[in-house]
Short mmCIF file of C-alpha atoms and ligand atoms in Angstrom, two decimals:
data_model
loop_
_atom_site.label_atom_id
_atom_site.label_comp_id
_atom_site.label_asym_id
_atom_site.label_seq_id
_atom_site.Cartn_x
_atom_site.Cartn_y
_atom_site.Cartn_z
CA UNK W 1 -65.30 -79.58 60.49
CA UNK W 2 -62.43 -77.25 61.52
CA UNK W 3 -59.87 -75.80 59.14
CA UNK W 4 -56.23 -75.58 60.08
CA UNK W 5 -52.99 -74.49 58.43
CA UNK W 6 -51.14 -77.33 60.19
CA UNK W 7 -52.16 -80.45 62.07
CA UNK W 8 -49.33 -82.17 63.89
CA UNK W 9 -49.88 -85.81 64.79
CA UNK W 10 -48.00 -86.62 67.99
CA UNK W 11 -47.43 -84.46 71.07
CA UNK W 12 -43.86 -85.49 71.95
CA UNK W 13 -40.83 -83.17 71.91
CA UNK W 14 -40.88 -83.05 68.09
CA UNK W 15 -44.63 -82.52 67.75
CA UNK W 16 -45.35 -80.10 70.58
CA UNK W 17 -42.34 -77.90 69.79
CA UNK W 18 -43.36 -77.86 66.12
CA UNK W 19 -46.92 -76.88 67.13
CA UNK W 20 -45.79 -73.99 69.32
CA UNK W 21 -43.40 -72.70 66.63
CA UNK W 22 -46.15 -72.95 63.96
CA UNK W 23 -48.49 -70.92 66.17
CA UNK W 24 -45.76 -68.36 66.87
CA UNK W 25 -45.36 -67.95 63.13
CA UNK W 26 -49.06 -67.16 62.74
CA UNK W 27 -50.29 -70.54 61.50
CA UNK W 28 -53.61 -71.93 62.76
CA UNK W 29 -52.38 -75.08 64.46
CA UNK W 30 -53.67 -78.23 66.11
CA UNK W 31 -51.71 -81.03 67.77
CA UNK W 32 -53.18 -84.53 68.04
CA UNK W 33 -52.18 -86.74 70.97
CA UNK W 34 -53.79 -90.00 72.08
CA UNK W 35 -51.89 -91.02 75.23
CA UNK W 36 -53.87 -88.65 77.46
CA UNK W 37 -50.88 -86.43 78.21
CA UNK W 38 -48.57 -84.27 76.13
CA UNK W 39 -44.80 -84.75 76.06
CA UNK W 40 -44.60 -88.12 74.31
CA UNK W 41 -42.26 -90.93 75.33
CA UNK W 42 -39.66 -88.44 76.54
CA UNK W 43 -41.77 -86.76 79.22
CA UNK W 44 -44.06 -89.64 80.14
CA UNK W 45 -42.00 -92.82 79.98
CA UNK W 46 -38.48 -91.83 78.92
CA UNK W 47 -36.01 -89.01 79.40
CA UNK W 48 -37.73 -87.10 82.19
CA UNK W 49 -38.84 -89.94 84.53
CA UNK W 50 -35.52 -91.74 84.06
CA UNK W 51 -33.66 -88.54 84.94
CA UNK W 52 -35.74 -88.19 88.11
CA UNK W 53 -34.70 -91.71 89.16
CA UNK W 54 -31.09 -91.08 88.15
CA UNK W 55 -31.03 -87.89 90.22
CA UNK W 56 -32.57 -89.52 93.30
CA UNK W 57 -30.28 -92.55 93.21
CA UNK W 58 -27.18 -90.45 92.54
CA UNK W 59 -27.92 -88.37 95.64
CA UNK W 60 -28.51 -91.57 97.59
CA UNK W 61 -25.15 -92.87 96.42
CA UNK W 62 -23.46 -89.56 97.24
CA UNK W 63 -24.94 -89.64 100.73
CA UNK W 64 -23.94 -93.22 101.46
CA UNK W 65 -20.48 -93.03 99.82
CA UNK W 66 -19.14 -89.53 100.29
CA UNK W 67 -20.95 -87.70 103.09
CA UNK W 68 -18.82 -88.97 105.96
CA UNK W 69 -15.65 -88.22 103.95
CA UNK W 70 -16.71 -84.57 103.96
CA UNK W 71 -17.52 -84.52 107.65
CA UNK W 72 -21.26 -84.85 107.09
CA UNK W 73 -22.12 -87.34 109.82
CA UNK W 74 -25.42 -88.88 110.86
CA UNK W 75 -27.77 -91.58 109.70
CA UNK W 76 -27.50 -92.54 106.03
CA UNK W 77 -30.78 -92.26 104.11
CA UNK W 78 -32.71 -95.43 103.29
CA UNK W 79 -34.80 -96.00 100.17
CA UNK W 80 -38.59 -95.71 100.14
CA UNK W 81 -39.07 -96.84 96.54
CA UNK W 82 -42.79 -96.09 96.47
CA UNK W 83 -42.09 -92.52 97.49
CA UNK W 84 -39.32 -92.26 94.90
CA UNK W 85 -41.81 -93.31 92.20
CA UNK W 86 -44.30 -90.71 93.48
CA UNK W 87 -41.61 -88.02 93.19
CA UNK W 88 -40.93 -89.22 89.63
CA UNK W 89 -44.65 -89.03 88.77
CA UNK W 90 -44.83 -85.50 90.18
CA UNK W 91 -42.00 -84.45 87.87
CA UNK W 92 -43.84 -85.97 84.88
CA UNK W 93 -47.15 -84.28 85.77
CA UNK W 94 -45.54 -80.89 86.27
CA UNK W 95 -43.89 -81.05 82.86
CA UNK W 96 -46.88 -82.35 80.89
CA UNK W 97 -49.19 -79.74 82.43
CA UNK W 98 -46.58 -77.14 81.50
CA UNK W 99 -46.99 -78.04 77.82
CA UNK W 100 -50.79 -77.78 78.04
CA UNK W 101 -50.29 -74.30 79.45
CA UNK W 102 -47.92 -73.42 76.58
CA UNK W 103 -50.51 -74.68 74.07
CA UNK W 104 -53.17 -72.42 75.59
CA UNK W 105 -50.78 -69.48 75.70
CA UNK W 106 -49.87 -69.94 72.03
CA UNK W 107 -53.42 -70.84 70.93
CA UNK W 108 -52.57 -74.34 69.74
CA UNK W 109 -55.65 -76.62 69.73
CA UNK W 110 -54.98 -79.87 71.60
CA UNK W 111 -57.00 -82.64 69.86
CA UNK W 112 -57.23 -85.58 72.27
CA UNK W 113 -57.31 -88.98 70.57
CA UNK W 114 -55.37 -91.09 68.06
CA UNK W 115 -55.10 -89.40 64.67
CA UNK W 116 -55.13 -91.03 61.27
CA UNK W 117 -54.40 -89.46 57.91
CA UNK W 118 -57.35 -89.69 55.52
CA UNK W 119 -55.92 -87.62 52.68
CA UNK W 120 -53.22 -85.00 52.14
CA UNK W 121 -55.61 -82.47 53.70
CA UNK W 122 -57.66 -84.50 56.18
CA UNK W 123 -56.98 -85.98 59.61
CA UNK W 124 -59.48 -88.08 61.55
CA UNK W 125 -59.39 -87.91 65.36
CA UNK W 126 -61.88 -89.92 67.42
CA UNK W 127 -64.42 -90.08 64.59
CA UNK W 128 -64.15 -86.39 63.79
CA UNK W 129 -62.65 -85.15 60.52
CA UNK W 130 -60.38 -82.10 60.52
CA UNK W 131 -59.30 -80.22 57.43
CA UNK W 132 -55.78 -78.84 57.09
CA UNK W 133 -53.34 -77.42 54.55
CA UNK W 134 -50.36 -79.28 56.05
CA UNK W 135 -49.82 -82.38 58.17
CA UNK W 136 -46.72 -83.14 60.27
CA UNK W 137 -46.16 -86.75 61.34
CA UNK W 138 -44.39 -86.74 64.72
CA UNK W 139 -45.51 -90.10 66.07
CA UNK W 140 -42.14 -91.14 67.52
CA UNK W 141 -40.99 -94.66 68.26
CA UNK W 142 -41.72 -97.72 70.38
CA UNK W 143 -39.41 -100.32 71.94
CA UNK W 144 -38.36 -103.01 69.48
CA UNK W 145 -38.00 -106.32 71.26
CA UNK W 146 -36.33 -109.55 70.22
CA UNK W 147 -37.78 -112.72 68.74
CA UNK W 148 -38.33 -115.24 71.52
CA UNK W 149 -38.81 -112.50 74.10
CA UNK W 150 -42.34 -111.73 75.30
CA UNK W 151 -42.61 -108.47 77.17
CA UNK W 152 -45.22 -108.39 79.97
CA UNK W 153 -43.94 -105.11 81.51
CA UNK W 154 -43.78 -106.87 84.90
CA UNK W 155 -41.02 -109.47 84.80
CA UNK W 156 -39.81 -108.87 81.25
CA UNK W 157 -39.92 -105.13 80.77
CA UNK W 158 -39.00 -102.38 78.34
CA UNK W 159 -37.88 -98.98 79.58
CA UNK W 160 -41.57 -98.19 80.23
CA UNK W 161 -41.96 -101.04 82.73
CA UNK W 162 -38.51 -100.40 84.21
CA UNK W 163 -39.76 -97.00 85.35
CA UNK W 164 -42.73 -98.55 87.16
CA UNK W 165 -41.41 -101.63 88.96
CA UNK W 166 -43.33 -102.33 92.18
CA UNK W 167 -40.07 -102.98 94.05
CA UNK W 168 -36.34 -102.99 93.55
CA UNK W 169 -35.44 -106.38 92.00
CA UNK W 170 -32.71 -108.49 93.63
CA UNK W 171 -31.32 -109.58 90.25
CA UNK W 172 -31.78 -107.71 87.01
CA UNK W 173 -30.57 -108.74 83.57
CA UNK W 174 -30.38 -105.97 81.00
CA UNK W 175 -30.36 -107.01 77.35
CA UNK W 176 -28.43 -104.40 75.34
CA UNK W 177 -25.58 -102.14 76.52
CA UNK W 178 -27.02 -99.06 74.81
CA UNK W 179 -28.16 -95.84 76.42
CA UNK W 180 -31.37 -97.17 77.99
CA UNK W 181 -29.76 -100.33 79.34
CA UNK W 182 -26.91 -98.46 81.02
CA UNK W 183 -28.98 -95.57 82.40
CA UNK W 184 -31.64 -97.84 83.92
CA UNK W 185 -29.08 -100.52 84.84
CA UNK W 186 -27.11 -97.99 86.87
CA UNK W 187 -30.27 -96.72 88.61
CA UNK W 188 -31.07 -100.22 89.87
CA UNK W 189 -27.43 -101.03 90.67
CA UNK W 190 -27.36 -97.97 92.94
CA UNK W 191 -30.59 -99.16 94.58
CA UNK W 192 -28.92 -102.48 95.38
CA UNK W 193 -29.89 -104.76 92.46
CA UNK W 194 -27.36 -107.23 91.14
CA UNK W 195 -27.28 -106.04 87.50
CA UNK W 196 -25.83 -107.99 84.56
CA UNK W 197 -25.79 -106.43 81.10
CA UNK W 198 -25.76 -108.83 78.15
CA UNK W 199 -24.60 -107.23 74.91
CA UNK W 200 -24.34 -108.64 71.40
CA UNK W 201 -21.26 -106.62 70.41
CA UNK W 202 -17.81 -106.76 72.03
CA UNK W 203 -18.14 -103.17 73.22
CA UNK W 204 -20.71 -101.18 75.12
CA UNK W 205 -22.52 -98.16 73.60
CA UNK W 206 -21.73 -98.92 69.94
CA UNK W 207 -20.88 -95.81 67.95
CA UNK W 208 -19.37 -94.02 70.92
CA UNK W 209 -15.69 -92.96 70.73
CA UNK W 210 -13.81 -96.15 71.68
CA UNK W 211 -11.57 -94.50 74.32
CA UNK W 212 -14.62 -93.18 76.10
CA UNK W 213 -16.57 -96.44 75.79
CA UNK W 214 -13.64 -98.34 77.35
CA UNK W 215 -13.34 -95.96 80.28
CA UNK W 216 -17.15 -95.92 80.66
CA UNK W 217 -17.27 -99.70 80.98
CA UNK W 218 -14.45 -99.65 83.56
CA UNK W 219 -16.31 -97.08 85.67
CA UNK W 220 -19.62 -98.95 85.45
CA UNK W 221 -17.88 -102.19 86.45
CA UNK W 222 -16.45 -100.43 89.50
CA UNK W 223 -20.02 -99.37 90.33
CA UNK W 224 -21.01 -103.02 90.40
CA UNK W 225 -22.53 -103.62 86.95
CA UNK W 226 -21.50 -106.92 85.38
CA UNK W 227 -21.06 -107.32 81.64
CA UNK W 228 -21.37 -110.28 79.29
CA UNK W 229 -20.18 -108.98 75.92
CA UNK W 230 -20.22 -110.73 72.54
CA UNK W 231 -23.37 -112.56 73.58
CA UNK W 232 -26.45 -112.94 71.42
CA UNK W 233 -29.60 -113.37 73.49
CA UNK W 234 -31.57 -116.36 72.25
CA UNK W 235 -34.69 -116.03 74.31
CA UNK W 236 -36.24 -115.33 77.68
CA UNK W 237 -38.45 -117.78 79.60
CA UNK W 238 -40.47 -116.28 82.38
CA UNK W 239 -42.77 -117.36 85.17
CA UNK W 240 -44.86 -115.09 87.39
CA UNK W 241 -41.88 -114.31 89.62
CA UNK W 242 -38.68 -114.75 87.64
CA UNK W 243 -37.12 -115.14 84.22
CA UNK W 244 -34.21 -116.96 82.58
CA UNK W 245 -32.25 -115.33 79.80
CA UNK W 246 -30.37 -117.65 77.48
CA UNK W 247 -27.55 -116.38 75.30
CA UNK W 248 -24.92 -117.70 72.93
CA UNK W 249 -21.35 -116.46 73.19
CA UNK W 250 -20.13 -115.47 69.74
CA UNK W 251 -16.50 -116.48 70.36
CA UNK W 252 -17.19 -120.22 70.80
CA UNK W 253 -20.94 -120.62 70.16
CA UNK W 254 -21.37 -121.88 73.72
CA UNK W 255 -24.75 -121.35 75.39
CA UNK W 256 -25.32 -120.08 78.89
CA UNK W 257 -28.16 -118.60 80.90
CA UNK W 258 -28.83 -116.10 83.66
CA UNK W 259 -31.71 -116.00 86.13
CA UNK W 260 -33.29 -112.71 87.07
CA UNK W 261 -36.25 -111.23 88.92
CA UNK W 262 -36.59 -108.62 86.19
CA UNK W 263 -35.28 -108.58 82.62
CA UNK W 264 -34.99 -105.22 80.89
CA UNK W 265 -35.08 -105.47 77.10
CA UNK W 266 -33.18 -102.44 75.78
CA UNK W 267 -32.30 -103.47 72.25
CA UNK W 268 -33.36 -100.34 70.42
CA UNK W 269 -36.55 -98.64 69.28
CA UNK W 270 -38.48 -98.61 66.01
CA UNK W 271 -40.64 -95.96 64.34
CA UNK W 272 -44.23 -95.92 65.58
CA UNK W 273 -46.70 -95.59 62.72
CA UNK W 274 -49.41 -98.18 63.36
CA UNK W 275 -52.95 -96.97 62.77
CA UNK W 276 -51.68 -93.78 61.15
CA UNK W 277 -53.02 -94.67 57.70
CA UNK W 278 -49.72 -94.22 55.85
CA UNK W 279 -50.73 -96.92 53.35
CA UNK W 280 -54.05 -95.20 52.59
CA UNK W 281 -52.27 -92.10 51.32
CA UNK W 282 -49.30 -94.00 49.88
CA UNK W 283 -46.62 -92.45 52.07
CA UNK W 284 -43.32 -94.19 51.46
CA UNK W 285 -41.47 -95.87 54.32
CA UNK W 286 -38.01 -97.49 54.37
CA UNK W 287 -37.36 -101.19 55.08
CA UNK W 288 -36.77 -100.17 58.71
CA UNK W 289 -40.21 -98.57 58.87
CA UNK W 290 -38.91 -95.00 58.83
CA UNK W 291 -41.04 -92.45 56.98
CA UNK W 292 -39.03 -91.29 53.97
CA UNK W 293 -38.51 -87.54 53.62
CA UNK W 294 -36.75 -85.08 51.32
CA UNK W 295 -34.27 -82.37 52.34
CA UNK W 296 -37.17 -80.29 53.74
CA UNK W 297 -38.73 -83.11 55.82
CA UNK W 298 -41.54 -83.47 53.26
CA UNK W 299 -42.74 -86.99 52.50
CA UNK W 300 -43.50 -88.12 48.96
CA UNK W 301 -46.98 -86.62 49.47
CA UNK W 302 -46.97 -82.82 49.11
CA UNK W 303 -47.98 -81.04 52.30
CA UNK W 304 -47.26 -84.03 54.57
CA UNK W 305 -44.05 -83.75 56.58
CA UNK W 306 -42.37 -86.05 59.13
CA UNK W 307 -39.94 -85.37 62.00
CA UNK W 308 -38.28 -87.05 64.98
CA UNK W 309 -37.90 -90.75 65.77
CA UNK W 310 -40.24 -91.70 62.92
CA UNK W 311 -37.65 -90.59 60.33
CA UNK W 312 -33.96 -91.48 59.96
CA UNK W 313 -31.26 -90.23 62.31
CA UNK W 314 -30.56 -90.49 66.02
CA UNK W 315 -33.63 -91.06 68.19
CA UNK W 316 -33.08 -88.03 70.39
CA UNK W 317 -35.64 -85.57 71.76
CA UNK W 318 -33.49 -82.54 70.91
CA UNK W 319 -33.00 -83.69 67.31
CA UNK W 320 -36.80 -84.01 67.01
CA UNK W 321 -37.29 -80.55 68.56
CA UNK W 322 -34.90 -78.96 66.09
CA UNK W 323 -36.68 -80.67 63.20
CA UNK W 324 -40.02 -79.46 64.61
CA UNK W 325 -38.84 -75.87 64.54
CA UNK W 326 -37.32 -76.27 61.08
CA UNK W 327 -40.52 -77.76 59.61
CA UNK W 328 -42.66 -75.03 61.17
CA UNK W 329 -40.38 -72.43 59.58
CA UNK W 330 -40.44 -74.26 56.25
CA UNK W 331 -44.26 -74.38 56.25
CA UNK W 332 -44.34 -70.67 57.11
CA UNK W 333 -42.22 -69.96 54.04
CA UNK W 334 -38.93 -69.46 55.87
CA UNK W 335 -35.69 -71.45 55.48
CA UNK W 336 -35.86 -74.13 58.20
CA UNK W 337 -32.49 -75.68 58.95
CA UNK W 338 -30.94 -78.42 61.12
CA UNK W 339 -27.17 -78.94 61.32
CA UNK W 340 -26.96 -82.71 61.65
CA UNK W 341 -23.17 -82.50 62.16
CA UNK W 342 -23.63 -80.80 65.51
CA UNK W 343 -26.14 -82.86 67.47
CA UNK W 344 -24.91 -83.70 70.96
CA UNK W 345 -25.53 -87.08 72.55
CA UNK W 346 -25.58 -87.57 76.32
CA UNK W 347 -25.77 -90.65 78.52
CA UNK W 348 -27.08 -89.53 81.90
CA UNK W 349 -25.21 -91.96 84.08
CA UNK W 350 -22.84 -90.90 86.87
CA UNK W 351 -20.47 -89.74 85.56
CA UNK W 352 -22.24 -88.47 82.47
CA UNK W 353 -20.96 -89.22 78.98
CA UNK W 354 -21.39 -86.66 76.24
CA UNK W 355 -20.25 -86.30 72.67
CA UNK W 356 -20.64 -84.16 69.60
CA UNK W 357 -19.21 -84.37 66.10
CA UNK W 358 -16.95 -87.12 64.83
CA UNK W 359 -15.33 -89.90 66.82
CA UNK W 360 -11.66 -90.80 66.40
CA UNK W 361 -12.75 -94.03 64.69
CA UNK W 362 -14.82 -92.10 62.13
CA UNK W 363 -11.91 -89.74 61.41
CA UNK W 364 -9.59 -92.72 60.92
CA UNK W 365 -12.09 -94.43 58.62
CA UNK W 366 -12.29 -91.27 56.50
CA UNK W 367 -8.49 -90.99 56.38
CA UNK W 368 -8.60 -87.50 57.91
CA UNK W 369 -5.50 -85.89 59.47
CA UNK W 370 -6.47 -84.95 63.02
CA UNK W 371 -4.96 -84.19 66.40
CA UNK W 372 -6.16 -85.23 69.82
CA UNK W 373 -6.19 -83.08 72.95
CA UNK W 374 -6.97 -84.97 76.14
CA UNK W 375 -7.35 -83.77 79.70
CA UNK W 376 -8.21 -85.86 82.77
CA UNK W 377 -10.66 -84.64 85.43
CA UNK W 378 -8.11 -85.93 87.97
CA UNK W 379 -6.15 -82.75 87.24
CA UNK W 380 -9.17 -80.45 87.66
CA UNK W 381 -9.39 -78.75 91.06
CA UNK W 382 -13.17 -78.58 91.21
CA UNK W 383 -13.52 -82.25 90.29
CA UNK W 384 -11.13 -83.16 93.09
CA UNK W 385 -13.18 -81.23 95.64
CA UNK W 386 -16.37 -82.96 94.42
CA UNK W 387 -15.15 -86.60 94.34
CA UNK W 388 -15.66 -86.47 90.57
CA UNK W 389 -12.22 -87.14 89.17
CA UNK W 390 -13.13 -90.14 87.00
CA UNK W 391 -13.04 -89.48 83.28
CA UNK W 392 -11.56 -87.08 80.78
CA UNK W 393 -12.20 -84.66 77.93
CA UNK W 394 -11.07 -85.62 74.45
CA UNK W 395 -11.10 -82.95 71.77
CA UNK W 396 -10.44 -83.75 68.12
CA UNK W 397 -9.26 -81.05 65.73
CA UNK W 398 -8.13 -80.90 62.12
CA UNK W 399 -4.31 -81.21 61.91
CA UNK W 400 -3.97 -78.52 59.28
CA UNK W 401 -6.67 -75.98 60.15
CA UNK W 402 -7.11 -76.67 63.90
CA UNK W 403 -10.90 -76.62 63.33
CA UNK W 404 -12.76 -78.61 65.99
CA UNK W 405 -14.12 -81.86 64.54
CA UNK W 406 -15.52 -83.56 67.61
CA UNK W 407 -15.49 -83.75 71.38
CA UNK W 408 -16.07 -86.66 73.76
CA UNK W 409 -16.39 -86.20 77.49
CA UNK W 410 -16.80 -88.65 80.32
CA UNK W 411 -16.96 -86.94 83.66
CA UNK W 412 -18.92 -84.59 85.92
CA UNK W 413 -21.62 -82.52 84.18
CA UNK W 414 -20.40 -83.77 80.79
CA UNK W 415 -23.92 -83.26 79.41
CA UNK W 416 -23.71 -79.55 80.14
CA UNK W 417 -20.03 -79.07 79.32
CA UNK W 418 -20.40 -80.43 75.80
CA UNK W 419 -22.44 -77.42 74.71
CA UNK W 420 -19.54 -75.02 74.64
CA UNK W 421 -18.07 -77.24 71.94
CA UNK W 422 -21.45 -77.37 70.13
CA UNK W 423 -21.50 -73.58 69.97
CA UNK W 424 -17.82 -73.51 68.97
CA UNK W 425 -18.50 -76.00 66.15
CA UNK W 426 -21.52 -74.01 64.94
CA UNK W 427 -19.20 -71.02 64.60
CA UNK W 428 -16.49 -73.08 62.89
CA UNK W 429 -14.10 -72.45 65.79
CA UNK W 430 -10.59 -73.84 66.13
CA UNK W 431 -9.20 -75.59 69.20
CA UNK W 432 -7.11 -72.48 69.77
CA UNK W 433 -10.30 -70.34 69.88
CA UNK W 434 -11.51 -72.49 72.76
CA UNK W 435 -8.09 -72.51 74.43
CA UNK W 436 -7.92 -68.69 74.31
CA UNK W 437 -11.41 -68.26 75.82
CA UNK W 438 -11.26 -67.38 79.51
CA UNK W 439 -12.94 -70.09 81.63
CA UNK W 440 -13.88 -69.39 85.24
CA UNK W 441 -11.85 -71.05 87.97
CA UNK W 442 -12.64 -73.38 89.63
CA UNK W 443 -15.08 -75.06 87.24
CA UNK W 444 -15.30 -78.40 85.45
CA UNK W 445 -15.28 -76.40 82.22
CA UNK W 446 -11.57 -75.70 82.67
CA UNK W 447 -11.03 -79.32 81.60
CA UNK W 448 -12.62 -78.43 78.24
CA UNK W 449 -10.22 -75.53 77.79
CA UNK W 450 -7.23 -77.63 78.83
CA UNK W 451 -8.16 -80.33 76.29
CA UNK W 452 -8.22 -77.58 73.65
CA UNK W 453 -4.80 -76.42 74.87
CA UNK W 454 -3.60 -80.01 74.58
CA UNK W 455 -4.40 -79.78 70.86
CA UNK W 456 -1.81 -76.99 70.67
CA UNK W 457 1.31 -76.40 72.80
CA UNK W 458 0.00 -78.44 75.71
CA UNK W 459 -2.32 -78.26 78.71
CA UNK W 460 -1.11 -76.32 81.74
CA UNK W 461 -2.22 -78.71 84.47
CA UNK W 462 -1.37 -82.07 82.94
P1 NAI R 1 -29.48 -98.73 71.50
O1 NAI R 1 -29.61 -98.87 70.06
O2 NAI R 1 -28.78 -97.54 72.09
O3 NAI R 1 -28.74 -100.02 72.12
C1 NAI R 1 -29.24 -101.33 71.93
C2 NAI R 1 -28.14 -102.33 72.22
O4 NAI R 1 -28.71 -103.62 72.21
C3 NAI R 1 -27.03 -102.32 71.19
O5 NAI R 1 -25.80 -102.16 71.84
C4 NAI R 1 -27.17 -103.68 70.50
O6 NAI R 1 -25.96 -104.20 70.05
C5 NAI R 1 -27.78 -104.54 71.62
N1 NAI R 1 -28.50 -105.75 71.15
C6 NAI R 1 -29.38 -105.84 70.11
N2 NAI R 1 -29.81 -107.12 69.97
C7 NAI R 1 -29.23 -107.85 70.97
C8 NAI R 1 -29.28 -109.23 71.36
N3 NAI R 1 -30.04 -110.15 70.72
N4 NAI R 1 -28.53 -109.65 72.41
C9 NAI R 1 -27.76 -108.75 73.07
N5 NAI R 1 -27.67 -107.44 72.74
C10 NAI R 1 -28.39 -106.99 71.71
O7 NAI R 1 -30.97 -98.85 72.06
P2 NAI R 1 -31.65 -98.45 73.45
O8 NAI R 1 -30.66 -98.35 74.54
O9 NAI R 1 -32.78 -99.41 73.58
O10 NAI R 1 -32.19 -96.99 73.15
C11 NAI R 1 -33.16 -96.77 72.12
C12 NAI R 1 -33.08 -95.37 71.60
O11 NAI R 1 -33.45 -94.44 72.58
C13 NAI R 1 -31.67 -95.03 71.14
O12 NAI R 1 -31.74 -94.46 69.87
C14 NAI R 1 -31.20 -94.03 72.15
O13 NAI R 1 -30.34 -93.06 71.59
C15 NAI R 1 -32.49 -93.40 72.66
N6 NAI R 1 -32.32 -92.97 74.04
C16 NAI R 1 -31.53 -91.91 74.29
C17 NAI R 1 -31.28 -91.52 75.58
C18 NAI R 1 -30.35 -90.39 75.82
O14 NAI R 1 -30.07 -89.65 74.90
N7 NAI R 1 -29.85 -90.22 77.01
C19 NAI R 1 -31.87 -92.22 76.73
C20 NAI R 1 -32.66 -93.35 76.35
C21 NAI R 1 -32.88 -93.69 75.05
#
């Protein structure tokens, strides 16, 4: 029996980051992972593989659409999907092995197997009992499917199966216009699939600033994605080669159906806690299955903490990572902290969509006095040169104090651009602070500055 200061259950972005930080702070640490590779959903079947496919298909699209416009002549590339999947697997392997290396470097013990909690100080892994002063639950989430929909990961798939299709489907129906549906839907649309997205609500990406969501849908439509909004999926019937999705339109209760070679179910994720033994130690969970925590990520059982997708809040790798660091620091006797008001969200489509802070709808609902500074990428020189003029930056600031309250970007490199506003918000900056910061020319980031200027006397180039 080994003795640890901390055992972390789950080796995803929350768990492995927490483990490394614990070790850095001098705690004897082990991380339990049962999937055979570190990195969790994000590295193995989520963020990283999907980004590899997004990157490859975006370059393919760039080559077929824009190369000749720039005088780059010659044969257009064709798609070898098998090879593309091999490239994706190589990216996964490189990253997961990187974490194993970091574990060794930081002297974190990697316990291979599925862990279960036996008591506040004991974790069982593969029949072996380990003793510990603290436990961190970082077991993440799993796809939550719909009643009447049986996933076989071949014809009816979740994001996991969508990353492993044997060939590019002719027709794909995506259920759910959330982040997964739109990222994977646009990958397959670029590869030539006829993609239809069926969404329950009347808008795509619920929760996103409405201006941005509207523009986003327009751009995706132009890229060939079809949308059926206000449609509740009733069920999916599948054979060995195809599937039929039936849905009911909310406006008139009429029923309709769509045939597809592959159906992607992207209707959200739920906390993953099965086999963890939460009931045995009486750890409280919410009605939605989320592990309940206090302000320091501690569950109702002293010494047992929880972070990431398994607790409340956005299911984002970087939110889990920040919580991992904060819990490690808390266990080490420091003041761990996460600023939940400044957590960026990015949709990695082309163009990217990124946001941080409050949306205009949230500000309205709270009756706040705010001003809006908007700047289109059409007026940005670099965007023009790069065929990336679709989209805009929208900055929201307090009317009285000029303090930045939120920012929403749809356009080139939005996922990178957003971070200057994250830093600004962390420092309590005003729109004028951003507007008075010199931004290099010619860069996309000038659009951020111009949106900040638009909150004041006005942008220069629009
Ligand atoms: P989501 O919650 O973002 O979107 C699910 C969508 O499905 C919603 O728009 C919902 O209205 C719709 N829906 C639910 N039931 C339906 C029905 N019966 N018929 C039609 N539509 C229905 O969930 P998603 O896209 O599956 O993502 C899961 C989680 O993973 C999210 O929390 C997301 O933030 C995270 N994620 C984040 C990524 C990123 O940050 N780039 C990438 C991929 C996932």
